[in-house]
Amino acid sequence: MNQDLSVRVSDRIATIEIRRPPNNYFDVVLIAAIADTYETLDDDPDCRVIVLAAEGKAFCAGADLSGQNASQTGASQSPSPQRHLYKEAIRLFRTRKPVVAAVHGAAVGGGLGLALSADFRVTCEEARFSANFSRLGFHPGFGLSVTLPRLVGPQHAATLLYTGRRIGAAMPSASGWRTGSSTSRTCERRR
């Protein structure tokens, strides 16, 4: 098991918690570990649903472009071609169990993509989202050019993708952005 993830199953609910506080930046090693865990849970009859959560101040503030987390976990900074980020990320969409992302704090860039890879999102007041790729000069990654328009519609998705505008959890749940909300007190426990 990857030291940056904790997994527990209780009452048929599996909770996977990302443990790279405070910002929970991801790299190919972490995404592969989440995908491996999803695959294991897919075969577990004691698991009916997966909750993806994170400790720290952010759900996931995007990709670790520095390679720092890979060196901290002892992983190679140059993954083999078989462990390319997009190949690992696509595995997240293949899980047969429903996935709920418990989003608190920032879900930015690839972190937004990670949140949108879930079937449902539950947020709190402090949650905020941004597809900041255009501000960094990158093409939207993590499948956002497909998942975001499906969720909020093509016009709103284009605005978010082109401007990198940050939006809060107050975004109407009718848009599909979030499927539920939690109190700030629940979010406080994640920190």
mmCIF file of C-alpha atoms in Angstrom:
data_model
loop_
_atom_site.group_PDB
_atom_site.id
_atom_site.type_symbol
_atom_site.label_atom_id
_atom_site.label_comp_id
_atom_site.label_asym_id
_atom_site.label_seq_id
_atom_site.Cartn_x
_atom_site.Cartn_y
_atom_site.Cartn_z
ATOM 1 C CA MET A 1 0.000 0.000 0.000
ATOM 2 C CA ASN A 2 1.174 3.495 -0.821
ATOM 3 C CA GLN A 3 2.077 5.548 2.281
ATOM 4 C CA ASP A 4 0.257 8.543 0.775
ATOM 5 C CA LEU A 5 -3.112 6.765 0.940
ATOM 6 C CA SER A 6 -5.136 5.282 3.742
ATOM 7 C CA VAL A 7 -7.951 2.855 3.048
ATOM 8 C CA ARG A 8 -10.612 1.641 5.414
ATOM 9 C CA VAL A 9 -13.830 -0.269 4.820
ATOM 10 C CA SER A 10 -16.665 0.066 7.301
ATOM 11 C CA ASP A 11 -20.360 -0.705 6.806
ATOM 12 C CA ARG A 12 -19.704 -1.510 3.118
ATOM 13 C CA ILE A 13 -18.244 1.983 2.553
ATOM 14 C CA ALA A 14 -14.603 2.201 1.531
ATOM 15 C CA THR A 15 -12.886 5.484 2.352
ATOM 16 C CA ILE A 16 -9.686 6.284 0.506
ATOM 17 C CA GLU A 17 -7.897 9.273 1.982
ATOM 18 C CA ILE A 18 -5.093 11.096 0.200
ATOM 19 C CA ARG A 19 -2.393 11.956 2.719
ATOM 20 C CA ARG A 20 -0.125 14.550 1.191
ATOM 21 C CA PRO A 21 -1.119 17.589 3.210
ATOM 22 C CA PRO A 22 -1.499 20.455 3.075
ATOM 23 C CA ASN A 23 -2.241 20.637 -0.680
ATOM 24 C CA ASN A 24 -2.358 16.945 -1.667
ATOM 25 C CA TYR A 25 -0.559 17.429 -4.974
ATOM 26 C CA PHE A 26 -0.599 14.265 -7.066
ATOM 27 C CA ASP A 27 1.897 12.550 -9.312
ATOM 28 C CA VAL A 28 1.716 9.423 -11.459
ATOM 29 C CA VAL A 29 2.611 7.236 -8.470
ATOM 30 C CA LEU A 30 -0.319 8.523 -6.389
ATOM 31 C CA ILE A 31 -2.835 8.251 -9.246
ATOM 32 C CA ALA A 32 -1.642 4.691 -9.935
ATOM 33 C CA ALA A 33 -2.066 3.853 -6.236
ATOM 34 C CA ILE A 34 -5.629 5.214 -6.233
ATOM 35 C CA ALA A 35 -6.433 3.243 -9.410
ATOM 36 C CA ASP A 36 -4.909 0.074 -7.907
ATOM 37 C CA THR A 37 -7.037 0.577 -4.792
ATOM 38 C CA TYR A 38 -10.186 1.087 -6.881
ATOM 39 C CA GLU A 39 -9.470 -2.173 -8.724
ATOM 40 C CA THR A 40 -8.964 -4.033 -5.455
ATOM 41 C CA LEU A 41 -12.199 -2.608 -4.052
ATOM 42 C CA ASP A 42 -14.066 -3.526 -7.237
ATOM 43 C CA ASP A 43 -13.410 -7.175 -6.356
ATOM 44 C CA ASP A 44 -14.281 -6.768 -2.668
ATOM 45 C CA PRO A 45 -17.850 -7.949 -1.957
ATOM 46 C CA ASP A 46 -17.770 -6.102 1.390
ATOM 47 C CA CYS A 47 -17.484 -2.767 -0.452
ATOM 48 C CA ARG A 48 -20.519 -1.164 -2.071
ATOM 49 C CA VAL A 49 -19.288 2.427 -2.511
ATOM 50 C CA ILE A 50 -15.983 4.313 -2.469
ATOM 51 C CA VAL A 51 -15.464 7.725 -0.867
ATOM 52 C CA LEU A 52 -12.388 9.614 -2.059
ATOM 53 C CA ALA A 53 -11.281 12.180 0.536
ATOM 54 C CA ALA A 54 -8.114 13.999 1.536
ATOM 55 C CA GLU A 55 -6.507 15.359 4.663
ATOM 56 C CA GLY A 56 -5.060 18.842 4.788
ATOM 57 C CA LYS A 57 -6.387 22.181 3.630
ATOM 58 C CA ALA A 58 -7.105 21.135 0.017
ATOM 59 C CA PHE A 59 -8.825 18.197 -1.605
ATOM 60 C CA CYS A 60 -6.178 18.264 -4.337
ATOM 61 C CA ALA A 61 -4.445 21.393 -5.593
ATOM 62 C CA GLY A 62 -3.308 19.704 -8.803
ATOM 63 C CA ALA A 63 -0.231 17.956 -10.100
ATOM 64 C CA ASP A 64 3.156 17.986 -8.437
ATOM 65 C CA LEU A 65 5.218 19.303 -11.319
ATOM 66 C CA SER A 66 8.364 19.445 -9.203
ATOM 67 C CA GLY A 67 8.671 15.711 -8.598
ATOM 68 C CA GLN A 68 9.039 16.372 -4.857
ATOM 69 C CA ASN A 69 6.414 13.875 -3.705
ATOM 70 C CA ALA A 70 7.851 11.103 -5.854
ATOM 71 C CA SER A 71 11.241 11.494 -4.199
ATOM 72 C CA GLN A 72 9.670 11.611 -0.733
ATOM 73 C CA THR A 73 7.906 8.300 -1.319
ATOM 74 C CA GLY A 74 10.990 6.682 -2.789
ATOM 75 C CA ALA A 75 9.420 6.440 -6.248
ATOM 76 C CA SER A 76 11.276 7.186 -9.426
ATOM 77 C CA GLN A 77 10.867 10.742 -10.698
ATOM 78 C CA SER A 78 10.756 9.493 -14.282
ATOM 79 C CA PRO A 79 7.996 6.915 -14.487
ATOM 80 C CA SER A 80 8.183 4.166 -17.051
ATOM 81 C CA PRO A 81 6.057 4.618 -20.177
ATOM 82 C CA GLN A 82 3.608 2.065 -18.781
ATOM 83 C CA ARG A 83 2.926 4.366 -15.831
ATOM 84 C CA HIS A 84 2.248 7.508 -17.812
ATOM 85 C CA LEU A 85 -0.106 9.825 -15.927
ATOM 86 C CA TYR A 86 -2.954 9.721 -18.431
ATOM 87 C CA LYS A 87 -2.840 5.940 -18.673
ATOM 88 C CA GLU A 88 -3.094 5.721 -14.913
ATOM 89 C CA ALA A 89 -5.803 8.398 -14.697
ATOM 90 C CA ILE A 90 -8.042 6.644 -17.222
ATOM 91 C CA ARG A 91 -8.095 3.641 -14.901
ATOM 92 C CA LEU A 92 -10.000 5.761 -12.358
ATOM 93 C CA PHE A 93 -12.943 5.962 -14.748
ATOM 94 C CA ARG A 94 -13.138 2.169 -15.086
ATOM 95 C CA THR A 95 -14.188 1.346 -11.547
ATOM 96 C CA ARG A 96 -17.519 -0.438 -11.300
ATOM 97 C CA LYS A 97 -18.313 0.820 -7.793
ATOM 98 C CA PRO A 98 -19.846 4.263 -7.348
ATOM 99 C CA VAL A 99 -17.287 6.847 -6.221
ATOM 100 C CA VAL A 100 -18.097 9.922 -4.125
ATOM 101 C CA ALA A 101 -15.494 12.691 -3.914
ATOM 102 C CA ALA A 102 -15.638 14.482 -0.550
ATOM 103 C CA VAL A 103 -14.269 17.863 -1.631
ATOM 104 C CA HIS A 104 -13.064 20.419 0.904
ATOM 105 C CA GLY A 105 -10.741 23.298 0.139
ATOM 106 C CA ALA A 106 -9.259 23.552 -3.350
ATOM 107 C CA ALA A 107 -9.797 21.185 -6.263
ATOM 108 C CA VAL A 108 -7.605 22.897 -8.838
ATOM 109 C CA GLY A 109 -6.379 21.798 -12.268
ATOM 110 C CA GLY A 110 -5.780 18.066 -12.176
ATOM 111 C CA GLY A 111 -7.345 18.070 -8.702
ATOM 112 C CA LEU A 112 -10.576 19.236 -10.316
ATOM 113 C CA GLY A 113 -10.162 16.406 -12.808
ATOM 114 C CA LEU A 114 -9.716 13.967 -9.934
ATOM 115 C CA ALA A 115 -12.922 15.262 -8.304
ATOM 116 C CA LEU A 116 -14.800 14.949 -11.607
ATOM 117 C CA SER A 117 -13.601 11.373 -12.089
ATOM 118 C CA ALA A 118 -15.971 10.510 -9.241
ATOM 119 C CA ASP A 119 -19.630 9.784 -9.896
ATOM 120 C CA PHE A 120 -20.743 12.245 -7.212
ATOM 121 C CA ARG A 121 -19.227 15.188 -5.342
ATOM 122 C CA VAL A 122 -20.088 16.308 -1.826
ATOM 123 C CA THR A 123 -18.705 19.723 -0.883
ATOM 124 C CA CYS A 124 -18.583 22.167 1.987
ATOM 125 C CA GLU A 125 -18.531 25.973 2.093
ATOM 126 C CA GLU A 126 -14.740 26.078 1.802
ATOM 127 C CA ALA A 127 -14.633 24.049 -1.414
ATOM 128 C CA ARG A 128 -13.496 25.885 -4.514
ATOM 129 C CA PHE A 129 -12.814 24.695 -8.019
ATOM 130 C CA SER A 130 -10.669 25.932 -10.876
ATOM 131 C CA ALA A 131 -9.600 24.585 -14.249
ATOM 132 C CA ASN A 132 -6.508 26.789 -14.212
ATOM 133 C CA PHE A 133 -4.722 25.199 -17.179
ATOM 134 C CA SER A 134 -5.143 28.215 -19.468
ATOM 135 C CA ARG A 135 -3.496 30.449 -16.882
ATOM 136 C CA LEU A 136 -0.489 28.118 -16.902
ATOM 137 C CA GLY A 137 -0.392 27.705 -20.685
ATOM 138 C CA PHE A 138 -1.404 24.022 -20.605
ATOM 139 C CA HIS A 139 -4.092 22.040 -22.382
ATOM 140 C CA PRO A 140 -6.803 20.938 -19.907
ATOM 141 C CA GLY A 141 -5.764 17.585 -18.514
ATOM 142 C CA PHE A 142 -7.284 14.713 -16.590
ATOM 143 C CA GLY A 143 -10.159 14.382 -19.050
ATOM 144 C CA LEU A 144 -11.629 17.782 -18.150
ATOM 145 C CA SER A 145 -12.346 18.676 -21.769
ATOM 146 C CA VAL A 146 -14.845 15.776 -21.692
ATOM 147 C CA THR A 147 -16.025 15.544 -18.072
ATOM 148 C CA LEU A 148 -16.562 19.246 -17.406
ATOM 149 C CA PRO A 149 -18.902 19.911 -20.387
ATOM 150 C CA ARG A 150 -20.900 16.790 -19.518
ATOM 151 C CA LEU A 151 -21.340 18.070 -15.997
ATOM 152 C CA VAL A 152 -22.039 21.796 -16.423
ATOM 153 C CA GLY A 153 -22.806 22.124 -20.144
ATOM 154 C CA PRO A 154 -20.564 23.236 -22.998
ATOM 155 C CA GLN A 155 -20.951 27.016 -22.575
ATOM 156 C CA HIS A 156 -20.192 27.106 -18.857
ATOM 157 C CA ALA A 157 -17.365 24.584 -19.297
ATOM 158 C CA ALA A 158 -15.795 26.700 -22.032
ATOM 159 C CA THR A 159 -15.896 29.760 -19.778
ATOM 160 C CA LEU A 160 -14.234 27.858 -16.931
ATOM 161 C CA LEU A 161 -11.618 26.225 -19.176
ATOM 162 C CA TYR A 162 -10.713 29.397 -21.096
ATOM 163 C CA THR A 163 -10.606 31.778 -18.147
ATOM 164 C CA GLY A 164 -9.383 29.538 -15.331
ATOM 165 C CA ARG A 165 -11.998 31.277 -13.195
ATOM 166 C CA ARG A 166 -12.282 29.977 -9.650
ATOM 167 C CA ILE A 167 -15.748 29.105 -8.397
ATOM 168 C CA GLY A 168 -16.959 28.214 -4.937
ATOM 169 C CA ALA A 169 -19.167 25.499 -3.554
ATOM 170 C CA ALA A 170 -22.150 27.840 -3.831
ATOM 171 C CA MET A 171 -22.424 26.720 -7.462
ATOM 172 C CA PRO A 172 -25.969 25.386 -7.767
ATOM 173 C CA SER A 173 -26.270 21.650 -7.219
ATOM 174 C CA ALA A 174 -28.765 21.567 -10.099
ATOM 175 C CA SER A 175 -25.834 22.117 -12.471
ATOM 176 C CA GLY A 176 -24.421 18.760 -11.422
ATOM 177 C CA TRP A 177 -21.295 20.360 -10.016
ATOM 178 C CA ARG A 178 -22.032 18.967 -6.586
ATOM 179 C CA THR A 179 -24.531 16.394 -5.476
ATOM 180 C CA GLY A 180 -24.569 17.291 -1.817
ATOM 181 C CA SER A 181 -23.056 19.535 0.772
ATOM 182 C CA SER A 182 -21.648 19.138 4.227
ATOM 183 C CA THR A 183 -21.172 21.517 7.107
ATOM 184 C CA SER A 184 -17.964 23.425 7.669
ATOM 185 C CA ARG A 185 -17.575 21.421 10.839
ATOM 186 C CA THR A 186 -17.310 18.192 8.825
ATOM 187 C CA CYS A 187 -14.667 19.813 6.644
ATOM 188 C CA GLU A 188 -12.799 20.970 9.725
ATOM 189 C CA ARG A 189 -12.230 17.329 10.721
ATOM 190 C CA ARG A 190 -10.269 16.748 7.489
ATOM 191 C CA ARG A 191 -7.602 19.312 8.417
#
